[in-house]
Amino acid sequence: MKLLILTLLMLSLPSYACTLDGIWKSHKKRTLAELYGSRITNSEKMKLAKVYGKAVIEYSNCNTKVVRYNGGTTTSTFEIIEDSHDSVVVKDVPSGDMTLLVKYDNCYKIPVKGMAFYEHYCRQ
């Protein structure tokens, strides 16, 4: 009986470690370098420069994402659709939206919706 319970418990656990689990902080310097290389106007760049470097995202249990920004907190669920050594495809469960996160140097970059640049996050 103990063997059966142990086997069922092990089968219910994910077979891999979630590469996103942990705390990630918006990296202002890397995001601004990306931003300044984009085709947006200088006034837009100045406004956006005040936004980045403040958000913190905590991923846990390979399915929960908590975003903290300017004193607010948002919690949502996600699924990892694909995970390779250089990218992760994440599906937001409530909306069904898919996002490609590009991994590099213990960081990742995520496309900013409606804009032609990426926001960079690094592990804390």
PDB file of N, CA, C and O in Angstrom, residues 16-96:
ATOM      1  N   TYR A  16       9.894  17.798 -14.427  1.00  0.00           N
ATOM      2  CA  TYR A  16      10.991  18.723 -14.658  1.00  0.00           C
ATOM      3  C   TYR A  16      10.856  19.900 -13.700  1.00  0.00           C
ATOM      4  O   TYR A  16       9.795  20.162 -13.173  1.00  0.00           O
ATOM      5  N   ALA A  17      11.973  20.581 -13.514  1.00  0.00           N
ATOM      6  CA  ALA A  17      11.932  21.788 -12.690  1.00  0.00           C
ATOM      7  C   ALA A  17      11.451  22.942 -13.560  1.00  0.00           C
ATOM      8  O   ALA A  17      11.838  23.068 -14.710  1.00  0.00           O
ATOM      9  N   CYS A  18      10.613  23.761 -13.031  1.00  0.00           N
ATOM     10  CA  CYS A  18      10.087  24.895 -13.785  1.00  0.00           C
ATOM     11  C   CYS A  18      11.158  25.974 -13.851  1.00  0.00           C
ATOM     12  O   CYS A  18      11.568  26.516 -12.821  1.00  0.00           O
ATOM     13  N   THR A  19      11.596  26.303 -15.053  1.00  0.00           N
ATOM     14  CA  THR A  19      12.672  27.280 -15.202  1.00  0.00           C
ATOM     15  C   THR A  19      12.243  28.688 -14.836  1.00  0.00           C
ATOM     16  O   THR A  19      13.083  29.531 -14.564  1.00  0.00           O
ATOM     17  N   LEU A  20      10.934  28.951 -14.817  1.00  0.00           N
ATOM     18  CA  LEU A  20      10.460  30.291 -14.467  1.00  0.00           C
ATOM     19  C   LEU A  20      10.269  30.482 -12.971  1.00  0.00           C
ATOM     20  O   LEU A  20      10.260  31.618 -12.498  1.00  0.00           O
ATOM     21  N   ASP A  21      10.079  29.396 -12.220  1.00  0.00           N
ATOM     22  CA  ASP A  21       9.809  29.548 -10.790  1.00  0.00           C
ATOM     23  C   ASP A  21      10.890  30.404 -10.132  1.00  0.00           C
ATOM     24  O   ASP A  21      12.080  30.197 -10.341  1.00  0.00           O
ATOM     25  N   GLY A  22      10.445  31.393  -9.375  1.00  0.00           N
ATOM     26  CA  GLY A  22      11.356  32.290  -8.693  1.00  0.00           C
ATOM     27  C   GLY A  22      10.900  33.727  -8.866  1.00  0.00           C
ATOM     28  O   GLY A  22       9.813  34.005  -9.364  1.00  0.00           O
ATOM     29  N   ILE A  23      11.748  34.642  -8.449  1.00  0.00           N
ATOM     30  CA  ILE A  23      11.422  36.072  -8.500  1.00  0.00           C
ATOM     31  C   ILE A  23      12.269  36.723  -9.585  1.00  0.00           C
ATOM     32  O   ILE A  23      13.488  36.544  -9.638  1.00  0.00           O
ATOM     33  N   TRP A  24      11.600  37.501 -10.438  1.00  0.00           N
ATOM     34  CA  TRP A  24      12.225  38.175 -11.571  1.00  0.00           C
ATOM     35  C   TRP A  24      11.906  39.663 -11.479  1.00  0.00           C
ATOM     36  O   TRP A  24      10.772  40.035 -11.246  1.00  0.00           O
ATOM     37  N   LYS A  25      12.906  40.508 -11.666  1.00  0.00           N
ATOM     38  CA  LYS A  25      12.707  41.955 -11.588  1.00  0.00           C
ATOM     39  C   LYS A  25      12.975  42.584 -12.949  1.00  0.00           C
ATOM     40  O   LYS A  25      13.906  42.199 -13.650  1.00  0.00           O
ATOM     41  N   SER A  26      12.140  43.548 -13.284  1.00  0.00           N
ATOM     42  CA  SER A  26      12.348  44.301 -14.515  1.00  0.00           C
ATOM     43  C   SER A  26      13.728  44.943 -14.467  1.00  0.00           C
ATOM     44  O   SER A  26      14.094  45.568 -13.478  1.00  0.00           O
ATOM     45  N   HIS A  27      14.497  44.756 -15.522  1.00  0.00           N
ATOM     46  CA  HIS A  27      15.859  45.285 -15.585  1.00  0.00           C
ATOM     47  C   HIS A  27      15.836  46.561 -16.425  1.00  0.00           C
ATOM     48  O   HIS A  27      15.767  46.518 -17.650  1.00  0.00           O
ATOM     49  N   LYS A  28      15.873  47.695 -15.737  1.00  0.00           N
ATOM     50  CA  LYS A  28      15.702  48.995 -16.399  1.00  0.00           C
ATOM     51  C   LYS A  28      16.774  49.255 -17.455  1.00  0.00           C
ATOM     52  O   LYS A  28      16.461  49.663 -18.577  1.00  0.00           O
ATOM     53  N   LYS A  29      18.028  49.020 -17.127  1.00  0.00           N
ATOM     54  CA  LYS A  29      19.125  49.346 -18.042  1.00  0.00           C
ATOM     55  C   LYS A  29      19.015  48.545 -19.345  1.00  0.00           C
ATOM     56  O   LYS A  29      19.144  49.098 -20.437  1.00  0.00           O
ATOM     57  N   ARG A  30      18.742  47.251 -19.248  1.00  0.00           N
ATOM     58  CA  ARG A  30      18.628  46.416 -20.453  1.00  0.00           C
ATOM     59  C   ARG A  30      17.369  46.767 -21.243  1.00  0.00           C
ATOM     60  O   ARG A  30      17.389  46.778 -22.470  1.00  0.00           O
ATOM     61  N   THR A  31      16.284  47.071 -20.548  1.00  0.00           N
ATOM     62  CA  THR A  31      15.046  47.438 -21.240  1.00  0.00           C
ATOM     63  C   THR A  31      15.218  48.760 -21.961  1.00  0.00           C
ATOM     64  O   THR A  31      14.789  48.912 -23.109  1.00  0.00           O
ATOM     65  N   LEU A  32      15.849  49.730 -21.310  1.00  0.00           N
ATOM     66  CA  LEU A  32      16.045  51.025 -21.950  1.00  0.00           C
ATOM     67  C   LEU A  32      16.972  50.923 -23.158  1.00  0.00           C
ATOM     68  O   LEU A  32      16.758  51.604 -24.166  1.00  0.00           O
ATOM     69  N   ALA A  33      17.986  50.059 -23.096  1.00  0.00           N
ATOM     70  CA  ALA A  33      18.852  49.854 -24.254  1.00  0.00           C
ATOM     71  C   ALA A  33      18.023  49.316 -25.422  1.00  0.00           C
ATOM     72  O   ALA A  33      18.195  49.736 -26.566  1.00  0.00           O
ATOM     73  N   GLU A  34      17.112  48.423 -25.124  1.00  0.00           N
ATOM     74  CA  GLU A  34      16.198  47.888 -26.137  1.00  0.00           C
ATOM     75  C   GLU A  34      15.255  48.988 -26.637  1.00  0.00           C
ATOM     76  O   GLU A  34      15.027  49.144 -27.829  1.00  0.00           O
ATOM     77  N   LEU A  35      14.735  49.756 -25.713  1.00  0.00           N
ATOM     78  CA  LEU A  35      13.789  50.823 -26.030  1.00  0.00           C
ATOM     79  C   LEU A  35      14.430  51.887 -26.920  1.00  0.00           C
ATOM     80  O   LEU A  35      13.853  52.309 -27.916  1.00  0.00           O
ATOM     81  N   TYR A  36      15.646  52.288 -26.594  1.00  0.00           N
ATOM     82  CA  TYR A  36      16.307  53.345 -27.349  1.00  0.00           C
ATOM     83  C   TYR A  36      16.700  52.884 -28.751  1.00  0.00           C
ATOM     84  O   TYR A  36      16.904  53.698 -29.629  1.00  0.00           O
ATOM     85  N   GLY A  37      16.765  51.582 -28.962  1.00  0.00           N
ATOM     86  CA  GLY A  37      17.055  51.068 -30.287  1.00  0.00           C
ATOM     87  C   GLY A  37      15.808  50.898 -31.144  1.00  0.00           C
ATOM     88  O   GLY A  37      15.890  50.544 -32.309  1.00  0.00           O
ATOM     89  N   SER A  38      14.626  51.160 -30.584  1.00  0.00           N
ATOM     90  CA  SER A  38      13.378  50.972 -31.324  1.00  0.00           C
ATOM     91  C   SER A  38      13.011  52.228 -32.103  1.00  0.00           C
ATOM     92  O   SER A  38      13.647  53.265 -31.979  1.00  0.00           O
ATOM     93  N   ARG A  39      11.938  52.127 -32.868  1.00  0.00           N
ATOM     94  CA  ARG A  39      11.531  53.226 -33.749  1.00  0.00           C
ATOM     95  C   ARG A  39      10.442  54.110 -33.145  1.00  0.00           C
ATOM     96  O   ARG A  39       9.642  54.670 -33.878  1.00  0.00           O
ATOM     97  N   ILE A  40      10.414  54.276 -31.854  1.00  0.00           N
ATOM     98  CA  ILE A  40       9.409  55.157 -31.262  1.00  0.00           C
ATOM     99  C   ILE A  40      10.003  56.554 -31.089  1.00  0.00           C
ATOM    100  O   ILE A  40      11.219  56.724 -31.095  1.00  0.00           O
ATOM    101  N   THR A  41       9.144  57.532 -30.912  1.00  0.00           N
ATOM    102  CA  THR A  41       9.610  58.921 -30.826  1.00  0.00           C
ATOM    103  C   THR A  41      10.359  59.171 -29.517  1.00  0.00           C
ATOM    104  O   THR A  41      10.188  58.445 -28.535  1.00  0.00           O
ATOM    105  N   ASN A  42      11.148  60.224 -29.501  1.00  0.00           N
ATOM    106  CA  ASN A  42      11.915  60.570 -28.300  1.00  0.00           C
ATOM    107  C   ASN A  42      11.002  60.898 -27.127  1.00  0.00           C
ATOM    108  O   ASN A  42      11.309  60.548 -25.988  1.00  0.00           O
ATOM    109  N   SER A  43       9.872  61.572 -27.363  1.00  0.00           N
ATOM    110  CA  SER A  43       8.965  61.891 -26.253  1.00  0.00           C
ATOM    111  C   SER A  43       8.357  60.613 -25.679  1.00  0.00           C
ATOM    112  O   SER A  43       8.193  60.495 -24.470  1.00  0.00           O
ATOM    113  N   GLU A  44       8.038  59.638 -26.540  1.00  0.00           N
ATOM    114  CA  GLU A  44       7.528  58.355 -26.053  1.00  0.00           C
ATOM    115  C   GLU A  44       8.607  57.632 -25.248  1.00  0.00           C
ATOM    116  O   GLU A  44       8.318  57.037 -24.207  1.00  0.00           O
ATOM    117  N   LYS A  45       9.849  57.690 -25.719  1.00  0.00           N
ATOM    118  CA  LYS A  45      10.954  57.046 -25.010  1.00  0.00           C
ATOM    119  C   LYS A  45      11.128  57.634 -23.615  1.00  0.00           C
ATOM    120  O   LYS A  45      11.333  56.915 -22.646  1.00  0.00           O
ATOM    121  N   MET A  46      11.023  58.959 -23.499  1.00  0.00           N
ATOM    122  CA  MET A  46      11.183  59.610 -22.198  1.00  0.00           C
ATOM    123  C   MET A  46      10.073  59.189 -21.233  1.00  0.00           C
ATOM    124  O   MET A  46      10.323  58.946 -20.058  1.00  0.00           O
ATOM    125  N   LYS A  47       8.842  59.097 -21.719  1.00  0.00           N
ATOM    126  CA  LYS A  47       7.721  58.670 -20.883  1.00  0.00           C
ATOM    127  C   LYS A  47       7.899  57.224 -20.434  1.00  0.00           C
ATOM    128  O   LYS A  47       7.698  56.885 -19.264  1.00  0.00           O
ATOM    129  N   LEU A  48       8.263  56.360 -21.373  1.00  0.00           N
ATOM    130  CA  LEU A  48       8.413  54.939 -21.064  1.00  0.00           C
ATOM    131  C   LEU A  48       9.597  54.671 -20.141  1.00  0.00           C
ATOM    132  O   LEU A  48       9.567  53.720 -19.355  1.00  0.00           O
ATOM    133  N   ALA A  49      10.636  55.496 -20.206  1.00  0.00           N
ATOM    134  CA  ALA A  49      11.811  55.306 -19.352  1.00  0.00           C
ATOM    135  C   ALA A  49      11.452  55.395 -17.869  1.00  0.00           C
ATOM    136  O   ALA A  49      12.130  54.815 -17.022  1.00  0.00           O
ATOM    137  N   LYS A  50      10.370  56.088 -17.547  1.00  0.00           N
ATOM    138  CA  LYS A  50       9.934  56.224 -16.151  1.00  0.00           C
ATOM    139  C   LYS A  50       9.194  54.985 -15.657  1.00  0.00           C
ATOM    140  O   LYS A  50       8.976  54.824 -14.467  1.00  0.00           O
ATOM    141  N   VAL A  51       8.791  54.120 -16.556  1.00  0.00           N
ATOM    142  CA  VAL A  51       7.959  52.958 -16.226  1.00  0.00           C
ATOM    143  C   VAL A  51       8.784  51.726 -15.867  1.00  0.00           C
ATOM    144  O   VAL A  51       8.426  50.974 -14.965  1.00  0.00           O
ATOM    145  N   TYR A  52       9.886  51.506 -16.550  1.00  0.00           N
ATOM    146  CA  TYR A  52      10.615  50.243 -16.444  1.00  0.00           C
ATOM    147  C   TYR A  52      11.582  50.195 -15.270  1.00  0.00           C
ATOM    148  O   TYR A  52      12.022  51.203 -14.763  1.00  0.00           O
ATOM    149  N   GLY A  53      11.855  48.964 -14.822  1.00  0.00           N
ATOM    150  CA  GLY A  53      12.751  48.736 -13.699  1.00  0.00           C
ATOM    151  C   GLY A  53      12.024  48.641 -12.369  1.00  0.00           C
ATOM    152  O   GLY A  53      12.650  48.486 -11.335  1.00  0.00           O
ATOM    153  N   LYS A  54      10.703  48.702 -12.394  1.00  0.00           N
ATOM    154  CA  LYS A  54       9.922  48.695 -11.156  1.00  0.00           C
ATOM    155  C   LYS A  54       9.147  47.403 -10.923  1.00  0.00           C
ATOM    156  O   LYS A  54       8.886  47.038  -9.785  1.00  0.00           O
ATOM    157  N   ALA A  55       8.743  46.724 -11.978  1.00  0.00           N
ATOM    158  CA  ALA A  55       7.897  45.534 -11.841  1.00  0.00           C
ATOM    159  C   ALA A  55       8.694  44.340 -11.324  1.00  0.00           C
ATOM    160  O   ALA A  55       9.866  44.160 -11.647  1.00  0.00           O
ATOM    161  N   VAL A  56       8.037  43.532 -10.506  1.00  0.00           N
ATOM    162  CA  VAL A  56       8.603  42.278 -10.015  1.00  0.00           C
ATOM    163  C   VAL A  56       7.572  41.192 -10.297  1.00  0.00           C
ATOM    164  O   VAL A  56       6.389  41.358 -10.005  1.00  0.00           O
ATOM    165  N   ILE A  57       8.039  40.093 -10.898  1.00  0.00           N
ATOM    166  CA  ILE A  57       7.164  38.962 -11.194  1.00  0.00           C
ATOM    167  C   ILE A  57       7.658  37.760 -10.418  1.00  0.00           C
ATOM    168  O   ILE A  57       8.848  37.442 -10.455  1.00  0.00           O
ATOM    169  N   GLU A  58       6.742  37.109  -9.709  1.00  0.00           N
ATOM    170  CA  GLU A  58       7.076  35.882  -9.003  1.00  0.00           C
ATOM    171  C   GLU A  58       6.274  34.740  -9.598  1.00  0.00           C
ATOM    172  O   GLU A  58       5.045  34.759  -9.600  1.00  0.00           O
ATOM    173  N   TYR A  59       6.988  33.760 -10.149  1.00  0.00           N
ATOM    174  CA  TYR A  59       6.375  32.554 -10.685  1.00  0.00           C
ATOM    175  C   TYR A  59       6.508  31.464  -9.632  1.00  0.00           C
ATOM    176  O   TYR A  59       7.561  31.328  -9.008  1.00  0.00           O
ATOM    177  N   SER A  60       5.446  30.678  -9.439  1.00  0.00           N
ATOM    178  CA  SER A  60       5.530  29.570  -8.492  1.00  0.00           C
ATOM    179  C   SER A  60       4.700  28.389  -8.970  1.00  0.00           C
ATOM    180  O   SER A  60       3.699  28.561  -9.678  1.00  0.00           O
ATOM    181  N   ASN A  61       5.140  27.210  -8.598  1.00  0.00           N
ATOM    182  CA  ASN A  61       4.457  25.950  -8.888  1.00  0.00           C
ATOM    183  C   ASN A  61       4.217  25.727 -10.378  1.00  0.00           C
ATOM    184  O   ASN A  61       3.339  24.981 -10.764  1.00  0.00           O
ATOM    185  N   CYS A  62       4.980  26.401 -11.208  1.00  0.00           N
ATOM    186  CA  CYS A  62       4.847  26.268 -12.666  1.00  0.00           C
ATOM    187  C   CYS A  62       3.438  26.582 -13.154  1.00  0.00           C
ATOM    188  O   CYS A  62       3.023  26.116 -14.212  1.00  0.00           O
ATOM    189  N   ASN A  63       2.671  27.369 -12.370  1.00  0.00           N
ATOM    190  CA  ASN A  63       1.313  27.706 -12.833  1.00  0.00           C
ATOM    191  C   ASN A  63       0.763  29.015 -12.283  1.00  0.00           C
ATOM    192  O   ASN A  63      -0.306  29.433 -12.681  1.00  0.00           O
ATOM    193  N   THR A  64       1.461  29.665 -11.372  1.00  0.00           N
ATOM    194  CA  THR A  64       0.959  30.896 -10.765  1.00  0.00           C
ATOM    195  C   THR A  64       1.960  32.023 -10.973  1.00  0.00           C
ATOM    196  O   THR A  64       3.164  31.841 -10.785  1.00  0.00           O
ATOM    197  N   LYS A  65       1.428  33.181 -11.371  1.00  0.00           N
ATOM    198  CA  LYS A  65       2.266  34.360 -11.600  1.00  0.00           C
ATOM    199  C   LYS A  65       1.696  35.511 -10.781  1.00  0.00           C
ATOM    200  O   LYS A  65       0.518  35.824 -10.877  1.00  0.00           O
ATOM    201  N   VAL A  66       2.542  36.140  -9.970  1.00  0.00           N
ATOM    202  CA  VAL A  66       2.161  37.308  -9.190  1.00  0.00           C
ATOM    203  C   VAL A  66       3.015  38.479  -9.677  1.00  0.00           C
ATOM    204  O   VAL A  66       4.243  38.407  -9.662  1.00  0.00           O
ATOM    205  N   VAL A  67       2.340  39.534 -10.131  1.00  0.00           N
ATOM    206  CA  VAL A  67       3.039  40.727 -10.625  1.00  0.00           C
ATOM    207  C   VAL A  67       2.831  41.849  -9.621  1.00  0.00           C
ATOM    208  O   VAL A  67       1.696  42.155  -9.245  1.00  0.00           O
ATOM    209  N   ARG A  68       3.945  42.448  -9.197  1.00  0.00           N
ATOM    210  CA  ARG A  68       3.895  43.586  -8.282  1.00  0.00           C
ATOM    211  C   ARG A  68       4.448  44.798  -9.021  1.00  0.00           C
ATOM    212  O   ARG A  68       5.570  44.758  -9.534  1.00  0.00           O
ATOM    213  N   TYR A  69       3.634  45.872  -9.058  1.00  0.00           N
ATOM    214  CA  TYR A  69       4.054  47.074  -9.766  1.00  0.00           C
ATOM    215  C   TYR A  69       3.364  48.283  -9.141  1.00  0.00           C
ATOM    216  O   TYR A  69       2.141  48.297  -9.001  1.00  0.00           O
ATOM    217  N   ASN A  70       4.152  49.285  -8.766  1.00  0.00           N
ATOM    218  CA  ASN A  70       3.637  50.534  -8.187  1.00  0.00           C
ATOM    219  C   ASN A  70       2.643  50.310  -7.049  1.00  0.00           C
ATOM    220  O   ASN A  70       1.600  50.957  -6.992  1.00  0.00           O
ATOM    221  N   GLY A  71       2.942  49.395  -6.168  1.00  0.00           N
ATOM    222  CA  GLY A  71       2.092  49.141  -5.009  1.00  0.00           C
ATOM    223  C   GLY A  71       0.917  48.217  -5.268  1.00  0.00           C
ATOM    224  O   GLY A  71       0.222  47.824  -4.344  1.00  0.00           O
ATOM    225  N   GLY A  72       0.673  47.856  -6.519  1.00  0.00           N
ATOM    226  CA  GLY A  72      -0.425  46.949  -6.853  1.00  0.00           C
ATOM    227  C   GLY A  72       0.085  45.536  -7.066  1.00  0.00           C
ATOM    228  O   GLY A  72       1.253  45.311  -7.364  1.00  0.00           O
ATOM    229  N   THR A  73      -0.814  44.564  -6.902  1.00  0.00           N
ATOM    230  CA  THR A  73      -0.479  43.158  -7.088  1.00  0.00           C
ATOM    231  C   THR A  73      -1.557  42.502  -7.941  1.00  0.00           C
ATOM    232  O   THR A  73      -2.745  42.693  -7.688  1.00  0.00           O
ATOM    233  N   THR A  74      -1.120  41.738  -8.925  1.00  0.00           N
ATOM    234  CA  THR A  74      -2.022  40.997  -9.793  1.00  0.00           C
ATOM    235  C   THR A  74      -1.582  39.544  -9.815  1.00  0.00           C
ATOM    236  O   THR A  74      -0.397  39.263 -10.020  1.00  0.00           O
ATOM    237  N   THR A  75      -2.514  38.634  -9.604  1.00  0.00           N
ATOM    238  CA  THR A  75      -2.212  37.210  -9.632  1.00  0.00           C
ATOM    239  C   THR A  75      -2.962  36.560 -10.785  1.00  0.00           C
ATOM    240  O   THR A  75      -4.136  36.868 -11.010  1.00  0.00           O
ATOM    241  N   SER A  76      -2.269  35.688 -11.518  1.00  0.00           N
ATOM    242  CA  SER A  76      -2.918  34.960 -12.606  1.00  0.00           C
ATOM    243  C   SER A  76      -2.306  33.572 -12.721  1.00  0.00           C
ATOM    244  O   SER A  76      -1.306  33.264 -12.074  1.00  0.00           O
ATOM    245  N   THR A  77      -2.929  32.747 -13.549  1.00  0.00           N
ATOM    246  CA  THR A  77      -2.414  31.403 -13.782  1.00  0.00           C
ATOM    247  C   THR A  77      -1.904  31.295 -15.210  1.00  0.00           C
ATOM    248  O   THR A  77      -2.345  32.014 -16.097  1.00  0.00           O
ATOM    249  N   PHE A  78      -0.956  30.397 -15.390  1.00  0.00           N
ATOM    250  CA  PHE A  78      -0.351  30.199 -16.704  1.00  0.00           C
ATOM    251  C   PHE A  78      -0.002  28.732 -16.895  1.00  0.00           C
ATOM    252  O   PHE A  78       0.023  27.963 -15.942  1.00  0.00           O
ATOM    253  N   GLU A  79       0.268  28.366 -18.139  1.00  0.00           N
ATOM    254  CA  GLU A  79       0.768  27.043 -18.481  1.00  0.00           C
ATOM    255  C   GLU A  79       2.015  27.220 -19.321  1.00  0.00           C
ATOM    256  O   GLU A  79       2.069  28.114 -20.158  1.00  0.00           O
ATOM    257  N   ILE A  80       2.995  26.363 -19.111  1.00  0.00           N
ATOM    258  CA  ILE A  80       4.159  26.363 -19.990  1.00  0.00           C
ATOM    259  C   ILE A  80       3.843  25.404 -21.129  1.00  0.00           C
ATOM    260  O   ILE A  80       3.604  24.221 -20.916  1.00  0.00           O
ATOM    261  N   ILE A  81       3.822  25.934 -22.336  1.00  0.00           N
ATOM    262  CA  ILE A  81       3.512  25.151 -23.522  1.00  0.00           C
ATOM    263  C   ILE A  81       4.771  24.489 -24.065  1.00  0.00           C
ATOM    264  O   ILE A  81       4.751  23.343 -24.496  1.00  0.00           O
ATOM    265  N   GLU A  82       5.872  25.225 -24.031  1.00  0.00           N
ATOM    266  CA  GLU A  82       7.148  24.699 -24.513  1.00  0.00           C
ATOM    267  C   GLU A  82       8.274  25.362 -23.740  1.00  0.00           C
ATOM    268  O   GLU A  82       8.199  26.545 -23.437  1.00  0.00           O
ATOM    269  N   ASP A  83       9.304  24.589 -23.418  1.00  0.00           N
ATOM    270  CA  ASP A  83      10.439  25.116 -22.669  1.00  0.00           C
ATOM    271  C   ASP A  83      11.710  24.539 -23.274  1.00  0.00           C
ATOM    272  O   ASP A  83      11.896  23.335 -23.280  1.00  0.00           O
ATOM    273  N   SER A  84      12.558  25.398 -23.817  1.00  0.00           N
ATOM    274  CA  SER A  84      13.834  24.957 -24.376  1.00  0.00           C
ATOM    275  C   SER A  84      14.954  25.710 -23.677  1.00  0.00           C
ATOM    276  O   SER A  84      14.698  26.523 -22.802  1.00  0.00           O
ATOM    277  N   HIS A  85      16.176  25.472 -24.086  1.00  0.00           N
ATOM    278  CA  HIS A  85      17.305  26.139 -23.404  1.00  0.00           C
ATOM    279  C   HIS A  85      17.328  27.641 -23.660  1.00  0.00           C
ATOM    280  O   HIS A  85      17.922  28.388 -22.899  1.00  0.00           O
ATOM    281  N   ASP A  86      16.676  28.128 -24.742  1.00  0.00           N
ATOM    282  CA  ASP A  86      16.727  29.560 -25.032  1.00  0.00           C
ATOM    283  C   ASP A  86      15.381  30.266 -25.069  1.00  0.00           C
ATOM    284  O   ASP A  86      15.320  31.467 -25.334  1.00  0.00           O
ATOM    285  N   SER A  87      14.296  29.553 -24.780  1.00  0.00           N
ATOM    286  CA  SER A  87      12.989  30.223 -24.778  1.00  0.00           C
ATOM    287  C   SER A  87      11.945  29.402 -24.022  1.00  0.00           C
ATOM    288  O   SER A  87      12.126  28.211 -23.776  1.00  0.00           O
ATOM    289  N   VAL A  88      10.875  30.099 -23.654  1.00  0.00           N
ATOM    290  CA  VAL A  88       9.726  29.474 -23.005  1.00  0.00           C
ATOM    291  C   VAL A  88       8.483  30.060 -23.670  1.00  0.00           C
ATOM    292  O   VAL A  88       8.393  31.275 -23.841  1.00  0.00           O
ATOM    293  N   VAL A  89       7.546  29.196 -24.033  1.00  0.00           N
ATOM    294  CA  VAL A  89       6.264  29.663 -24.535  1.00  0.00           C
ATOM    295  C   VAL A  89       5.268  29.488 -23.404  1.00  0.00           C
ATOM    296  O   VAL A  89       5.097  28.387 -22.873  1.00  0.00           O
ATOM    297  N   VAL A  90       4.642  30.604 -23.001  1.00  0.00           N
ATOM    298  CA  VAL A  90       3.732  30.621 -21.866  1.00  0.00           C
ATOM    299  C   VAL A  90       2.327  30.964 -22.357  1.00  0.00           C
ATOM    300  O   VAL A  90       2.152  31.884 -23.154  1.00  0.00           O
ATOM    301  N   LYS A  91       1.348  30.238 -21.843  1.00  0.00           N
ATOM    302  CA  LYS A  91      -0.051  30.521 -22.162  1.00  0.00           C
ATOM    303  C   LYS A  91      -0.719  31.077 -20.914  1.00  0.00           C
ATOM    304  O   LYS A  91      -0.696  30.455 -19.853  1.00  0.00           O
ATOM    305  N   ASP A  92      -1.289  32.270 -21.037  1.00  0.00           N
ATOM    306  CA  ASP A  92      -2.067  32.856 -19.952  1.00  0.00           C
ATOM    307  C   ASP A  92      -3.396  32.106 -19.912  1.00  0.00           C
ATOM    308  O   ASP A  92      -4.135  32.109 -20.901  1.00  0.00           O
ATOM    309  N   VAL A  93      -3.705  31.434 -18.800  1.00  0.00           N
ATOM    310  CA  VAL A  93      -4.893  30.583 -18.740  1.00  0.00           C
ATOM    311  C   VAL A  93      -6.191  31.369 -18.907  1.00  0.00           C
ATOM    312  O   VAL A  93      -7.031  30.993 -19.728  1.00  0.00           O
ATOM    313  N   PRO A  94      -6.398  32.477 -18.185  1.00  0.00           N
ATOM    314  CA  PRO A  94      -7.683  33.164 -18.343  1.00  0.00           C
ATOM    315  C   PRO A  94      -7.958  33.663 -19.770  1.00  0.00           C
ATOM    316  O   PRO A  94      -9.051  33.514 -20.284  1.00  0.00           O
ATOM    317  N   SER A  95      -6.945  34.229 -20.421  1.00  0.00           N
ATOM    318  CA  SER A  95      -7.176  34.832 -21.744  1.00  0.00           C
ATOM    319  C   SER A  95      -6.858  33.887 -22.898  1.00  0.00           C
ATOM    320  O   SER A  95      -7.356  34.078 -24.000  1.00  0.00           O
ATOM    321  N   GLY A  96      -5.983  32.925 -22.667  1.00  0.00           N
ATOM    322  CA  GLY A  96      -5.546  32.042 -23.742  1.00  0.00           C
ATOM    323  C   GLY A  96      -4.412  32.631 -24.565  1.00  0.00           C
ATOM    324  O   GLY A  96      -3.935  32.011 -25.512  1.00  0.00           O
TER     325      GLY A  96
END
